[in-house]
CSV table of C-alpha atoms in Angstrom, one decimal:
chain,number,residue,atom,x,y,z
A,1,MET,CA,0.4,0.4,-0.4
A,2,ASN,CA,1.3,3.3,-1.3
A,3,THR,CA,1.9,6.9,1.0
A,4,GLN,CA,-1.2,8.0,-2.1
A,5,SER,CA,-3.5,5.5,-1.1
A,6,ARG,CA,-2.9,6.3,2.4
A,7,THR,CA,-3.0,9.4,2.4
A,8,SER,CA,-6.4,9.3,0.6
A,9,TRP,CA,-8.1,8.3,3.9
A,10,ALA,CA,-6.6,9.1,6.6
A,11,ALA,CA,-5.8,12.4,5.9
A,12,GLY,CA,-8.6,15.6,6.1
A,13,ASP,CA,-9.9,16.7,9.5
A,14,PRO,CA,-11.1,13.2,11.5
A,15,GLY,CA,-15.2,12.4,13.1
A,16,PRO,CA,-16.6,8.5,14.2
A,17,GLN,CA,-15.9,6.8,11.4
A,18,ARG,CA,-12.3,8.5,10.6
A,19,PRO,CA,-10.9,7.0,13.6
A,20,LEU,CA,-7.6,7.5,12.6
A,21,VAL,CA,-5.0,11.1,11.9
A,22,ASP,CA,-2.1,11.4,9.7
A,23,VAL,CA,1.8,13.1,10.4
A,24,ASP,CA,0.2,16.0,8.5
A,25,TRP,CA,-3.2,16.7,11.1
A,26,LEU,CA,-1.5,16.2,13.9
A,27,ALA,CA,2.1,18.2,12.9
A,28,GLU,CA,-1.0,21.1,12.1
A,29,HIS,CA,-2.6,20.7,15.1
A,30,LEU,CA,-0.2,20.0,18.1
A,31,GLY,CA,0.2,22.9,20.3
A,32,GLU,CA,-3.8,23.8,20.4
A,33,PRO,CA,-5.2,24.1,23.8
A,34,ASP,CA,-7.3,21.3,24.2
A,35,LEU,CA,-5.0,18.8,22.1
A,36,VAL,CA,-4.0,15.7,24.1
A,37,VAL,CA,-1.3,13.4,21.9
A,38,LEU,CA,-0.5,10.7,24.6
A,39,ASP,CA,1.8,7.6,23.5
A,40,ALA,CA,0.1,4.1,24.6
A,41,SER,CA,3.3,1.5,24.0
A,42,ILE,CA,4.0,-2.0,25.4
A,43,PRO,CA,6.3,-1.7,26.1
A,44,PRO,CA,6.3,1.6,27.1
A,45,ASN,CA,9.3,4.0,25.9
A,46,ASP,CA,10.8,5.0,29.0
A,47,PRO,CA,12.3,8.3,30.3
A,48,GLY,CA,15.8,8.6,27.7
A,49,GLY,CA,13.4,7.6,24.3
A,50,GLN,CA,12.0,10.0,22.5
A,51,ARG,CA,8.4,11.3,22.0
A,52,ILE,CA,6.6,13.6,20.3
A,53,VAL,CA,6.4,17.2,21.7
A,54,GLY,CA,4.3,17.8,24.2
A,55,GLY,CA,3.0,14.0,24.6
A,56,ARG,CA,2.6,12.2,27.7
A,57,ARG,CA,2.4,8.5,28.5
A,58,PHE,CA,-0.8,6.1,28.6
A,59,ASP,CA,0.3,3.9,31.0
A,60,LEU,CA,-1.8,1.0,29.8
A,61,GLU,CA,0.0,-1.6,32.2
A,62,GLY,CA,0.5,0.4,35.2
A,63,ARG,CA,-1.8,2.8,35.7
A,64,PHE,CA,-4.8,2.4,33.6
A,65,SER,CA,-5.5,-0.8,34.4
A,66,ASP,CA,-7.2,-2.7,37.1
A,67,PRO,CA,-4.0,-3.4,40.4
A,68,ALA,CA,-6.8,-5.8,41.9
A,69,ALA,CA,-8.3,-7.7,38.7
A,70,ALA,CA,-6.8,-11.3,38.3
A,71,LEU,CA,-6.1,-10.4,34.4
A,72,PRO,CA,-4.1,-8.1,33.1
A,73,HIS,CA,-4.6,-4.8,30.9
A,74,THR,CA,-8.5,-5.5,32.6
A,75,MET,CA,-10.5,-1.9,32.9
A,76,PRO,CA,-10.0,0.5,35.7
A,77,THR,CA,-13.1,1.1,37.4
A,78,PRO,CA,-14.0,4.5,35.0
A,79,GLU,CA,-13.6,6.5,39.0
A,80,VAL,CA,-10.0,5.8,38.7
A,81,PHE,CA,-10.0,5.3,34.9
A,82,GLN,CA,-11.6,9.6,35.3
A,83,ALA,CA,-8.8,10.3,37.8
A,84,GLU,CA,-6.1,9.3,35.6
A,85,ALA,CA,-7.3,10.8,32.8
A,86,ARG,CA,-7.3,14.0,34.6
A,87,ARG,CA,-3.5,13.8,35.3
A,88,LEU,CA,-3.0,13.8,32.0
A,89,GLY,CA,-4.4,16.9,31.6
A,90,VAL,CA,-7.5,15.8,29.5
A,91,ARG,CA,-10.3,17.1,29.1
A,92,ALA,CA,-14.2,17.2,28.7
A,93,GLY,CA,-15.1,17.7,25.5
A,94,GLY,CA,-11.0,18.3,25.1
A,95,THR,CA,-9.3,15.9,21.4
A,96,ILE,CA,-7.6,12.8,21.3
A,97,VAL,CA,-4.6,11.4,20.0
A,98,VAL,CA,-3.1,8.2,20.4
A,99,TYR,CA,-0.3,6.1,19.3
A,100,ASP,CA,2.4,3.8,19.0
A,101,ILE,CA,6.0,3.7,18.9
A,102,HIS,CA,6.2,0.5,16.1
A,103,ASP,CA,3.3,-1.1,14.6
A,104,VAL,CA,-1.0,-0.2,15.8
A,105,TYR,CA,-0.7,-2.3,18.5
A,106,SER,CA,-1.6,-1.0,22.2
A,107,ALA,CA,-3.1,2.7,20.8
A,108,ALA,CA,-5.9,1.0,19.9
A,109,ARG,CA,-6.1,-0.3,23.4
A,110,ALA,CA,-6.2,3.0,24.5
A,111,TRP,CA,-8.7,4.2,21.4
A,112,TRP,CA,-11.4,1.9,22.8
A,113,MET,CA,-10.8,2.2,26.9
A,114,PHE,CA,-11.4,6.4,25.9
A,115,ARG,CA,-14.8,5.7,23.7
A,116,ALA,CA,-15.9,2.8,26.0
A,117,MET,CA,-15.4,5.6,28.8
A,118,GLY,CA,-18.6,7.7,26.6
A,119,HIS,CA,-15.7,10.1,25.1
A,120,ASP,CA,-15.4,10.3,21.2
A,121,ARG,CA,-12.9,12.5,20.5
A,122,VAL,CA,-10.2,10.1,20.5
A,123,TRP,CA,-7.5,9.3,17.2
A,124,LEU,CA,-5.1,7.1,16.3
A,125,LEU,CA,-2.0,8.5,14.8
A,126,ASP,CA,-1.9,6.3,11.4
A,127,GLY,CA,2.1,5.4,11.1
A,128,GLY,CA,2.8,6.4,15.0
A,129,LEU,CA,6.0,7.2,16.0
A,130,GLU,CA,8.2,6.6,13.3
A,131,ALA,CA,5.9,8.4,10.9
A,132,TRP,CA,5.9,10.8,12.7
A,133,GLU,CA,10.4,11.0,12.0
A,134,GLU,CA,10.0,9.6,8.8
A,135,ALA,CA,8.4,12.8,8.1
A,136,GLY,CA,10.6,15.2,10.1
A,137,HIS,CA,8.0,16.8,12.9
A,138,ALA,CA,10.1,17.2,15.8
A,139,VAL,CA,10.2,14.5,18.5
A,140,GLU,CA,11.5,15.1,23.0
A,141,PRO,CA,13.3,13.0,25.0
A,142,ILE,CA,11.1,11.6,28.2
A,143,ALA,CA,11.9,13.2,31.0
A,144,ALA,CA,12.3,10.9,34.1
A,145,ASP,CA,9.9,12.1,36.2
A,146,GLU,CA,6.8,11.8,33.5
A,147,ALA,CA,5.2,9.3,35.8
A,148,THR,CA,5.2,12.1,38.3
A,149,ARG,CA,2.9,14.2,36.5
A,150,ASP,CA,0.1,16.4,36.9
A,151,ASP,CA,-1.6,18.5,34.1
A,152,HIS,CA,-5.5,18.6,36.2
A,153,GLY,CA,-7.3,17.8,33.2
A,154,ASP,CA,-11.4,18.2,33.6
A,155,PHE,CA,-11.8,14.6,32.3
A,156,VAL,CA,-15.0,12.7,32.5
A,157,ALA,CA,-16.5,9.6,32.3
A,158,ARG,CA,-19.1,8.0,31.1
A,159,PRO,CA,-19.2,4.1,30.5
A,160,LEU,CA,-21.0,2.9,27.7
A,161,ALA,CA,-23.0,0.1,28.8
A,162,GLY,CA,-22.0,-2.8,26.7
A,163,ALA,CA,-18.4,-1.6,25.1
A,164,ILE,CA,-16.5,-3.7,28.2
A,165,VAL,CA,-17.9,-7.5,28.3
A,166,ASP,CA,-17.4,-10.9,30.0
A,167,ALA,CA,-17.0,-14.3,29.3
A,168,ASP,CA,-20.7,-14.8,29.2
A,169,GLU,CA,-21.5,-12.3,26.9
A,170,VAL,CA,-19.5,-14.3,24.4
A,171,ALA,CA,-20.8,-17.1,25.7
A,172,ARG,CA,-24.0,-16.2,25.1
A,173,ALA,CA,-23.0,-14.5,22.0
A,174,LEU,CA,-21.8,-17.9,20.6
A,175,ALA,CA,-25.1,-20.0,21.7
A,176,GLY,CA,-26.7,-17.9,20.2
A,177,GLY,CA,-25.3,-17.2,16.8
A,178,GLU,CA,-25.8,-14.0,15.9
A,179,VAL,CA,-23.7,-12.1,17.2
A,180,ALA,CA,-20.6,-12.4,16.0
A,181,VAL,CA,-17.2,-13.3,18.3
A,182,VAL,CA,-13.4,-12.2,16.3
A,183,ASP,CA,-10.6,-13.2,17.9
A,184,ALA,CA,-7.6,-10.8,16.9
A,185,ARG,CA,-5.2,-13.6,17.9
A,186,SER,CA,-2.3,-15.0,14.9
A,187,ALA,CA,-3.8,-17.5,12.4
A,188,ALA,CA,-1.7,-20.2,14.0
A,189,ARG,CA,-2.8,-19.4,17.2
A,190,PHE,CA,-6.5,-19.6,16.8
A,191,ALA,CA,-5.8,-23.1,15.1
A,192,GLY,CA,-3.5,-24.3,17.9
A,193,SER,CA,-1.1,-24.7,15.8
A,194,ALA,CA,1.1,-22.5,18.0
A,195,PRO,CA,1.7,-22.4,21.7
A,196,GLU,CA,0.4,-19.0,23.4
A,197,PRO,CA,2.8,-17.3,25.1
A,198,ARG,CA,1.0,-17.4,28.7
A,199,ALA,CA,2.1,-20.3,29.9
A,200,GLY,CA,-0.4,-22.9,31.4
A,201,LEU,CA,-3.2,-21.6,28.5
A,202,ARG,CA,-4.7,-24.0,26.0
A,203,SER,CA,-4.5,-23.7,22.6
A,204,GLY,CA,-7.4,-23.1,20.0
A,205,HIS,CA,-9.8,-20.9,19.4
A,206,MET,CA,-13.7,-20.7,20.9
A,207,PRO,CA,-16.4,-22.9,18.8
A,208,GLY,CA,-18.1,-20.1,16.3
A,209,ALA,CA,-15.1,-17.8,16.7
A,210,GLY,CA,-14.1,-16.2,13.3
A,211,ASN,CA,-10.1,-14.7,12.9
A,212,LEU,CA,-9.0,-11.3,12.1
A,213,PRO,CA,-5.4,-11.2,13.1
A,214,TYR,CA,-3.9,-8.4,13.9
A,215,LEU,CA,-0.9,-7.6,12.2
A,216,ALA,CA,-3.2,-8.9,9.1
A,217,VAL,CA,-5.4,-5.4,8.9
A,218,GLN,CA,-2.0,-3.6,9.4
A,219,SER,CA,1.1,-2.3,7.5
A,220,ASP,CA,4.3,-1.2,8.5
A,221,GLY,CA,2.3,0.5,11.0
A,222,HIS,CA,-0.5,2.2,8.8
A,223,LEU,CA,-4.3,1.0,8.1
A,224,THR,CA,-5.2,-1.0,5.0
A,225,ALA,CA,-7.7,0.8,3.9
A,226,PRO,CA,-11.3,0.4,4.1
A,227,ASP,CA,-12.0,-0.8,0.8
A,228,GLN,CA,-9.5,-3.3,1.7
A,229,LEU,CA,-10.5,-3.8,5.2
A,230,ALA,CA,-14.4,-4.3,4.5
A,231,PRO,CA,-14.0,-7.8,3.0
A,232,LEU,CA,-11.6,-8.7,5.7
A,233,VAL,CA,-14.4,-7.9,8.4
A,234,ASP,CA,-17.3,-9.2,6.5
A,235,ALA,CA,-15.8,-12.3,5.8
A,236,ALA,CA,-14.6,-13.1,10.0
A,237,THR,CA,-18.0,-12.0,10.9
A,238,GLY,CA,-20.1,-13.9,9.2
A,239,GLY,CA,-21.5,-10.2,8.3
A,240,ARG,CA,-23.6,-10.6,11.5
A,241,GLY,CA,-23.6,-6.6,12.2
A,242,ARG,CA,-23.4,-6.6,15.8
A,243,VAL,CA,-19.1,-8.2,16.9
A,244,ILE,CA,-17.5,-9.1,19.7
A,245,VAL,CA,-13.8,-8.8,18.9
A,246,THR,CA,-11.5,-11.2,21.2
A,247,CYS,CA,-7.6,-11.2,21.6
A,248,GLY,CA,-5.2,-12.4,24.2
A,249,SER,CA,-5.7,-10.1,27.0
A,250,GLY,CA,-7.7,-7.7,25.3
A,251,VAL,CA,-5.0,-5.4,23.4
A,252,THR,CA,-5.0,-6.1,19.9
A,253,ALA,CA,-9.2,-7.3,20.1
A,254,CYS,CA,-8.9,-3.4,20.2
A,255,VAL,CA,-7.0,-3.0,16.8
A,256,ALA,CA,-9.5,-5.6,15.1
A,257,ALA,CA,-12.7,-3.1,15.8
A,258,LEU,CA,-10.0,-0.5,14.5
A,259,ALA,CA,-10.1,-2.2,11.6
A,260,ALA,CA,-14.5,-3.1,11.8
A,261,VAL,CA,-15.1,0.9,12.1
A,262,LEU,CA,-12.9,2.0,9.6
A,263,ALA,CA,-14.5,-0.7,7.1
A,264,GLY,CA,-17.5,0.4,8.0
A,265,ARG,CA,-18.9,-0.4,10.7
A,266,ALA,CA,-19.9,1.9,13.4
A,267,PRO,CA,-18.4,2.0,17.3
A,268,ASP,CA,-21.6,1.0,18.9
A,269,THR,CA,-21.8,-2.5,17.2
A,270,LEU,CA,-18.3,-3.6,18.9
A,271,SER,CA,-17.8,-4.7,22.6
A,272,VAL,CA,-14.3,-5.6,23.3
A,273,TYR,CA,-14.3,-9.1,25.9
A,274,ASP,CA,-12.0,-8.1,28.6
A,275,GLY,CA,-10.7,-11.2,29.3
A,276,SER,CA,-10.7,-11.9,26.1
A,277,TRP,CA,-7.7,-16.3,25.9
A,278,THR,CA,-6.0,-15.1,28.8
A,279,GLU,CA,-9.1,-16.1,30.7
A,280,TRP,CA,-11.2,-18.0,28.3
A,281,GLY,CA,-7.6,-20.4,27.5
A,282,ALA,CA,-7.0,-20.6,31.2
A,283,PRO,CA,-7.1,-24.7,32.4
A,284,ASP,CA,-9.5,-24.4,35.1
A,285,SER,CA,-12.2,-21.9,32.9
A,286,GLY,CA,-14.3,-24.3,32.0
A,287,ARG,CA,-14.8,-22.4,29.2
A,288,PRO,CA,-14.8,-25.1,25.9
A,289,VAL,CA,-12.1,-24.4,23.4
A,290,VAL,CA,-11.7,-26.7,19.2
A,291,THR,CA,-8.9,-26.3,17.3
A,292,ASP,CA,-8.2,-26.6,13.5
């Protein structure tokens, strides 16, 4: 996919069906008072690394995960999310741009978390930090005191029903057949021919689930164009309108959700299974698993 085809759909003003902005859009708007840029990379871009000028760290594995949960990357309570977003300077009605260092990966999780908390003015930077630097835009070193910052935003969390679902909801979707369940893990992990990276988990997938590997919807850190995404999303969902996305721990599932929105699906028709395979595939979960 060449730069011209990317620009034709990633450029311009973003909107509900345009969850991406390109580096030129961000460069034009960087510094506006209500714009916050968040580095949501996993592993995190630590002090000493480079970031977009004025960017802040969205600590997905720390402050923005529930410390009391037994599963990784569990959504924090609305109260905790609100407090942490305010600490980063996020304002009610403000604009948020999230980005990854390399491939589209964990920034999509940050994008979905804000949407799940009722904030729809959030977009992902197509191409991430690499595209930003390749375009010659300014970066700055990450300060050692980054974790202590408090920029006193006034963000208000308004959780959306159905944006995040649990294992019981997934089981009902699989049994009913009217809601698609789409797994963003690799084809080999989905089939059960490759081991899970987390020790002790069973291999395979949920019976009746479709597969849309998160790396299959991107190239060199850029999301594939919508006309190419639509048939991939339709095949994985079986054409069904409502979709629950899942993955290993609820992170790359959000890349599949992002792809679905780009392909024309409305965000309110999508849900993310927070526990994902870490919960479902546990040896003692009691949930059915099949292999190809």
